[in-house]
Amino acid sequence: MTTKKGYRTVYDLNIHLVLVTKYRRKVINKAILDRLNEIFSSTCEKWNCQLAHFDGESDHVHLLIEFPPDVAISKLVNNLKTVSSRLIR
Protein backbone atom coordinates (compact mmCIF):
# COMPACT_ATOMS: atom_id res chain seq x y z
CA MET A 1 0.00 0.00 0.00
CA THR A 2 1.38 3.38 -0.96
CA THR A 3 0.38 6.23 1.30
CA LYS A 4 0.90 9.87 0.58
CA LYS A 5 1.69 12.52 3.16
CA GLY A 6 0.30 15.99 3.43
CA TYR A 7 0.40 18.56 6.16
CA ARG A 8 -0.95 16.67 9.21
CA THR A 9 -2.45 13.94 7.03
CA VAL A 10 -1.57 10.52 5.67
CA TYR A 11 -3.92 9.29 2.98
CA ASP A 12 -4.52 6.82 0.18
CA LEU A 13 -7.76 7.81 -1.55
CA ASN A 14 -8.94 6.20 -4.79
CA ILE A 15 -12.11 6.44 -6.78
CA HIS A 16 -13.32 3.94 -9.38
CA LEU A 17 -15.41 5.84 -11.89
CA VAL A 18 -17.41 4.32 -14.75
CA LEU A 19 -18.69 6.74 -17.38
CA VAL A 20 -21.36 5.39 -19.73
CA THR A 21 -22.53 6.78 -23.07
CA LYS A 22 -26.11 7.91 -23.43
CA TYR A 23 -28.42 4.94 -24.02
CA ARG A 24 -25.30 2.72 -23.90
CA ARG A 25 -24.72 3.43 -27.60
CA LYS A 26 -21.56 1.86 -28.96
CA VAL A 27 -19.79 4.99 -30.22
CA ILE A 28 -16.31 4.75 -28.64
CA ASN A 29 -13.66 3.42 -31.00
CA LYS A 30 -9.89 3.02 -30.54
CA ALA A 31 -9.05 6.58 -31.62
CA ILE A 32 -11.61 8.10 -29.26
CA LEU A 33 -10.41 5.86 -26.43
CA ASP A 34 -6.81 7.04 -26.91
CA ARG A 35 -7.92 10.68 -27.00
CA LEU A 36 -10.03 10.20 -23.85
CA ASN A 37 -7.00 8.77 -22.06
CA GLU A 38 -5.02 11.93 -22.91
CA ILE A 39 -7.88 14.22 -21.86
CA PHE A 40 -8.48 12.47 -18.53
CA SER A 41 -4.75 12.37 -17.72
CA SER A 42 -4.26 16.08 -18.34
CA THR A 43 -7.42 17.02 -16.44
CA CYS A 44 -6.37 14.92 -13.45
CA GLU A 45 -2.97 16.59 -13.41
CA LYS A 46 -4.65 20.01 -13.29
CA TRP A 47 -6.65 18.86 -10.24
CA ASN A 48 -3.51 17.52 -8.50
CA CYS A 49 -4.75 13.95 -9.02
CA GLN A 50 -3.29 10.93 -10.79
CA LEU A 51 -4.99 8.67 -13.29
CA ALA A 52 -3.87 5.26 -12.02
CA HIS A 53 -5.72 3.10 -14.56
CA PHE A 54 -7.79 3.74 -17.67
CA ASP A 55 -9.70 1.22 -19.75
CA GLY A 56 -12.83 1.18 -21.84
CA GLU A 57 -15.09 -0.53 -24.32
CA SER A 58 -17.41 0.69 -27.04
CA ASP A 59 -20.06 2.01 -24.63
CA HIS A 60 -18.21 2.90 -21.38
CA VAL A 61 -14.86 3.80 -19.82
CA HIS A 62 -13.32 2.89 -16.46
CA LEU A 63 -11.15 5.33 -14.51
CA LEU A 64 -9.17 4.67 -11.34
CA ILE A 65 -8.12 8.02 -9.88
CA GLU A 66 -5.88 8.72 -6.90
CA PHE A 67 -6.72 12.07 -5.31
CA PRO A 68 -5.81 14.14 -2.24
CA PRO A 69 -8.33 14.80 0.54
CA ASP A 70 -8.78 18.47 -0.35
CA VAL A 71 -10.34 17.63 -3.74
CA ALA A 72 -14.14 17.44 -3.82
CA ILE A 73 -15.14 14.29 -5.70
CA SER A 74 -18.32 15.81 -7.13
CA LYS A 75 -16.45 18.78 -8.61
CA LEU A 76 -13.71 16.54 -10.01
CA VAL A 77 -16.20 14.20 -11.71
CA ASN A 78 -18.22 17.16 -13.03
CA ASN A 79 -15.06 18.69 -14.51
CA LEU A 80 -13.91 15.38 -16.03
CA LYS A 81 -17.26 14.84 -17.74
CA THR A 82 -17.55 18.44 -18.95
CA VAL A 83 -14.03 18.72 -20.36
CA SER A 84 -14.04 15.30 -22.03
CA SER A 85 -17.44 15.86 -23.63
CA ARG A 86 -16.48 19.30 -24.93
CA LEU A 87 -13.12 18.19 -26.35
CA ILE A 88 -14.40 14.98 -27.97
CA ARG A 89 -17.18 16.78 -29.80
PDB file of C-alpha atoms in Angstrom:
ATOM      1  CA  MET A   1       0.000   0.000   0.000  1.00  0.00           C
ATOM      2  CA  THR A   2       1.377   3.377  -0.962  1.00  0.00           C
ATOM      3  CA  THR A   3       0.377   6.226   1.301  1.00  0.00           C
ATOM      4  CA  LYS A   4       0.898   9.868   0.584  1.00  0.00           C
ATOM      5  CA  LYS A   5       1.686  12.524   3.164  1.00  0.00           C
ATOM      6  CA  GLY A   6       0.296  15.993   3.427  1.00  0.00           C
ATOM      7  CA  TYR A   7       0.396  18.559   6.160  1.00  0.00           C
ATOM      8  CA  ARG A   8      -0.951  16.675   9.213  1.00  0.00           C
ATOM      9  CA  THR A   9      -2.449  13.936   7.028  1.00  0.00           C
ATOM     10  CA  VAL A  10      -1.573  10.521   5.673  1.00  0.00           C
ATOM     11  CA  TYR A  11      -3.921   9.295   2.975  1.00  0.00           C
ATOM     12  CA  ASP A  12      -4.519   6.818   0.183  1.00  0.00           C
ATOM     13  CA  LEU A  13      -7.757   7.809  -1.547  1.00  0.00           C
ATOM     14  CA  ASN A  14      -8.938   6.197  -4.786  1.00  0.00           C
ATOM     15  CA  ILE A  15     -12.113   6.437  -6.776  1.00  0.00           C
ATOM     16  CA  HIS A  16     -13.323   3.940  -9.385  1.00  0.00           C
ATOM     17  CA  LEU A  17     -15.414   5.836 -11.887  1.00  0.00           C
ATOM     18  CA  VAL A  18     -17.408   4.317 -14.753  1.00  0.00           C
ATOM     19  CA  LEU A  19     -18.688   6.737 -17.382  1.00  0.00           C
ATOM     20  CA  VAL A  20     -21.356   5.388 -19.725  1.00  0.00           C
ATOM     21  CA  THR A  21     -22.530   6.782 -23.065  1.00  0.00           C
ATOM     22  CA  LYS A  22     -26.109   7.909 -23.432  1.00  0.00           C
ATOM     23  CA  TYR A  23     -28.425   4.942 -24.020  1.00  0.00           C
ATOM     24  CA  ARG A  24     -25.296   2.720 -23.902  1.00  0.00           C
ATOM     25  CA  ARG A  25     -24.717   3.426 -27.597  1.00  0.00           C
ATOM     26  CA  LYS A  26     -21.555   1.864 -28.964  1.00  0.00           C
ATOM     27  CA  VAL A  27     -19.794   4.987 -30.218  1.00  0.00           C
ATOM     28  CA  ILE A  28     -16.312   4.748 -28.636  1.00  0.00           C
ATOM     29  CA  ASN A  29     -13.660   3.418 -30.998  1.00  0.00           C
ATOM     30  CA  LYS A  30      -9.894   3.018 -30.543  1.00  0.00           C
ATOM     31  CA  ALA A  31      -9.048   6.583 -31.619  1.00  0.00           C
ATOM     32  CA  ILE A  32     -11.608   8.105 -29.258  1.00  0.00           C
ATOM     33  CA  LEU A  33     -10.408   5.858 -26.427  1.00  0.00           C
ATOM     34  CA  ASP A  34      -6.813   7.039 -26.906  1.00  0.00           C
ATOM     35  CA  ARG A  35      -7.919  10.684 -26.998  1.00  0.00           C
ATOM     36  CA  LEU A  36     -10.026  10.203 -23.852  1.00  0.00           C
ATOM     37  CA  ASN A  37      -6.998   8.770 -22.057  1.00  0.00           C
ATOM     38  CA  GLU A  38      -5.022  11.933 -22.906  1.00  0.00           C
ATOM     39  CA  ILE A  39      -7.878  14.225 -21.858  1.00  0.00           C
ATOM     40  CA  PHE A  40      -8.481  12.472 -18.530  1.00  0.00           C
ATOM     41  CA  SER A  41      -4.751  12.367 -17.722  1.00  0.00           C
ATOM     42  CA  SER A  42      -4.262  16.079 -18.340  1.00  0.00           C
ATOM     43  CA  THR A  43      -7.420  17.022 -16.444  1.00  0.00           C
ATOM     44  CA  CYS A  44      -6.372  14.917 -13.454  1.00  0.00           C
ATOM     45  CA  GLU A  45      -2.967  16.595 -13.407  1.00  0.00           C
ATOM     46  CA  LYS A  46      -4.645  20.012 -13.286  1.00  0.00           C
ATOM     47  CA  TRP A  47      -6.651  18.863 -10.240  1.00  0.00           C
ATOM     48  CA  ASN A  48      -3.507  17.515  -8.500  1.00  0.00           C
ATOM     49  CA  CYS A  49      -4.751  13.945  -9.022  1.00  0.00           C
ATOM     50  CA  GLN A  50      -3.294  10.932 -10.789  1.00  0.00           C
ATOM     51  CA  LEU A  51      -4.993   8.672 -13.294  1.00  0.00           C
ATOM     52  CA  ALA A  52      -3.866   5.259 -12.016  1.00  0.00           C
ATOM     53  CA  HIS A  53      -5.717   3.103 -14.559  1.00  0.00           C
ATOM     54  CA  PHE A  54      -7.794   3.743 -17.671  1.00  0.00           C
ATOM     55  CA  ASP A  55      -9.702   1.219 -19.751  1.00  0.00           C
ATOM     56  CA  GLY A  56     -12.828   1.181 -21.838  1.00  0.00           C
ATOM     57  CA  GLU A  57     -15.090  -0.533 -24.318  1.00  0.00           C
ATOM     58  CA  SER A  58     -17.412   0.687 -27.038  1.00  0.00           C
ATOM     59  CA  ASP A  59     -20.057   2.007 -24.629  1.00  0.00           C
ATOM     60  CA  HIS A  60     -18.206   2.897 -21.375  1.00  0.00           C
ATOM     61  CA  VAL A  61     -14.863   3.795 -19.820  1.00  0.00           C
ATOM     62  CA  HIS A  62     -13.318   2.893 -16.456  1.00  0.00           C
ATOM     63  CA  LEU A  63     -11.147   5.330 -14.512  1.00  0.00           C
ATOM     64  CA  LEU A  64      -9.174   4.673 -11.339  1.00  0.00           C
ATOM     65  CA  ILE A  65      -8.120   8.016  -9.884  1.00  0.00           C
ATOM     66  CA  GLU A  66      -5.878   8.721  -6.901  1.00  0.00           C
ATOM     67  CA  PHE A  67      -6.724  12.071  -5.315  1.00  0.00           C
ATOM     68  CA  PRO A  68      -5.808  14.145  -2.242  1.00  0.00           C
ATOM     69  CA  PRO A  69      -8.330  14.799   0.544  1.00  0.00           C
ATOM     70  CA  ASP A  70      -8.785  18.470  -0.346  1.00  0.00           C
ATOM     71  CA  VAL A  71     -10.339  17.632  -3.741  1.00  0.00           C
ATOM     72  CA  ALA A  72     -14.143  17.440  -3.823  1.00  0.00           C
ATOM     73  CA  ILE A  73     -15.142  14.289  -5.702  1.00  0.00           C
ATOM     74  CA  SER A  74     -18.317  15.809  -7.125  1.00  0.00           C
ATOM     75  CA  LYS A  75     -16.454  18.783  -8.606  1.00  0.00           C
ATOM     76  CA  LEU A  76     -13.714  16.543 -10.006  1.00  0.00           C
ATOM     77  CA  VAL A  77     -16.200  14.202 -11.715  1.00  0.00           C
ATOM     78  CA  ASN A  78     -18.216  17.155 -13.034  1.00  0.00           C
ATOM     79  CA  ASN A  79     -15.063  18.685 -14.506  1.00  0.00           C
ATOM     80  CA  LEU A  80     -13.911  15.376 -16.028  1.00  0.00           C
ATOM     81  CA  LYS A  81     -17.260  14.843 -17.744  1.00  0.00           C
ATOM     82  CA  THR A  82     -17.549  18.440 -18.954  1.00  0.00           C
ATOM     83  CA  VAL A  83     -14.034  18.719 -20.355  1.00  0.00           C
ATOM     84  CA  SER A  84     -14.040  15.304 -22.034  1.00  0.00           C
ATOM     85  CA  SER A  85     -17.441  15.859 -23.632  1.00  0.00           C
ATOM     86  CA  ARG A  86     -16.478  19.298 -24.929  1.00  0.00           C
ATOM     87  CA  LEU A  87     -13.122  18.186 -26.354  1.00  0.00           C
ATOM     88  CA  ILE A  88     -14.398  14.976 -27.966  1.00  0.00           C
ATOM     89  CA  ARG A  89     -17.178  16.781 -29.804  1.00  0.00           C
TER      90      ARG A  89
END
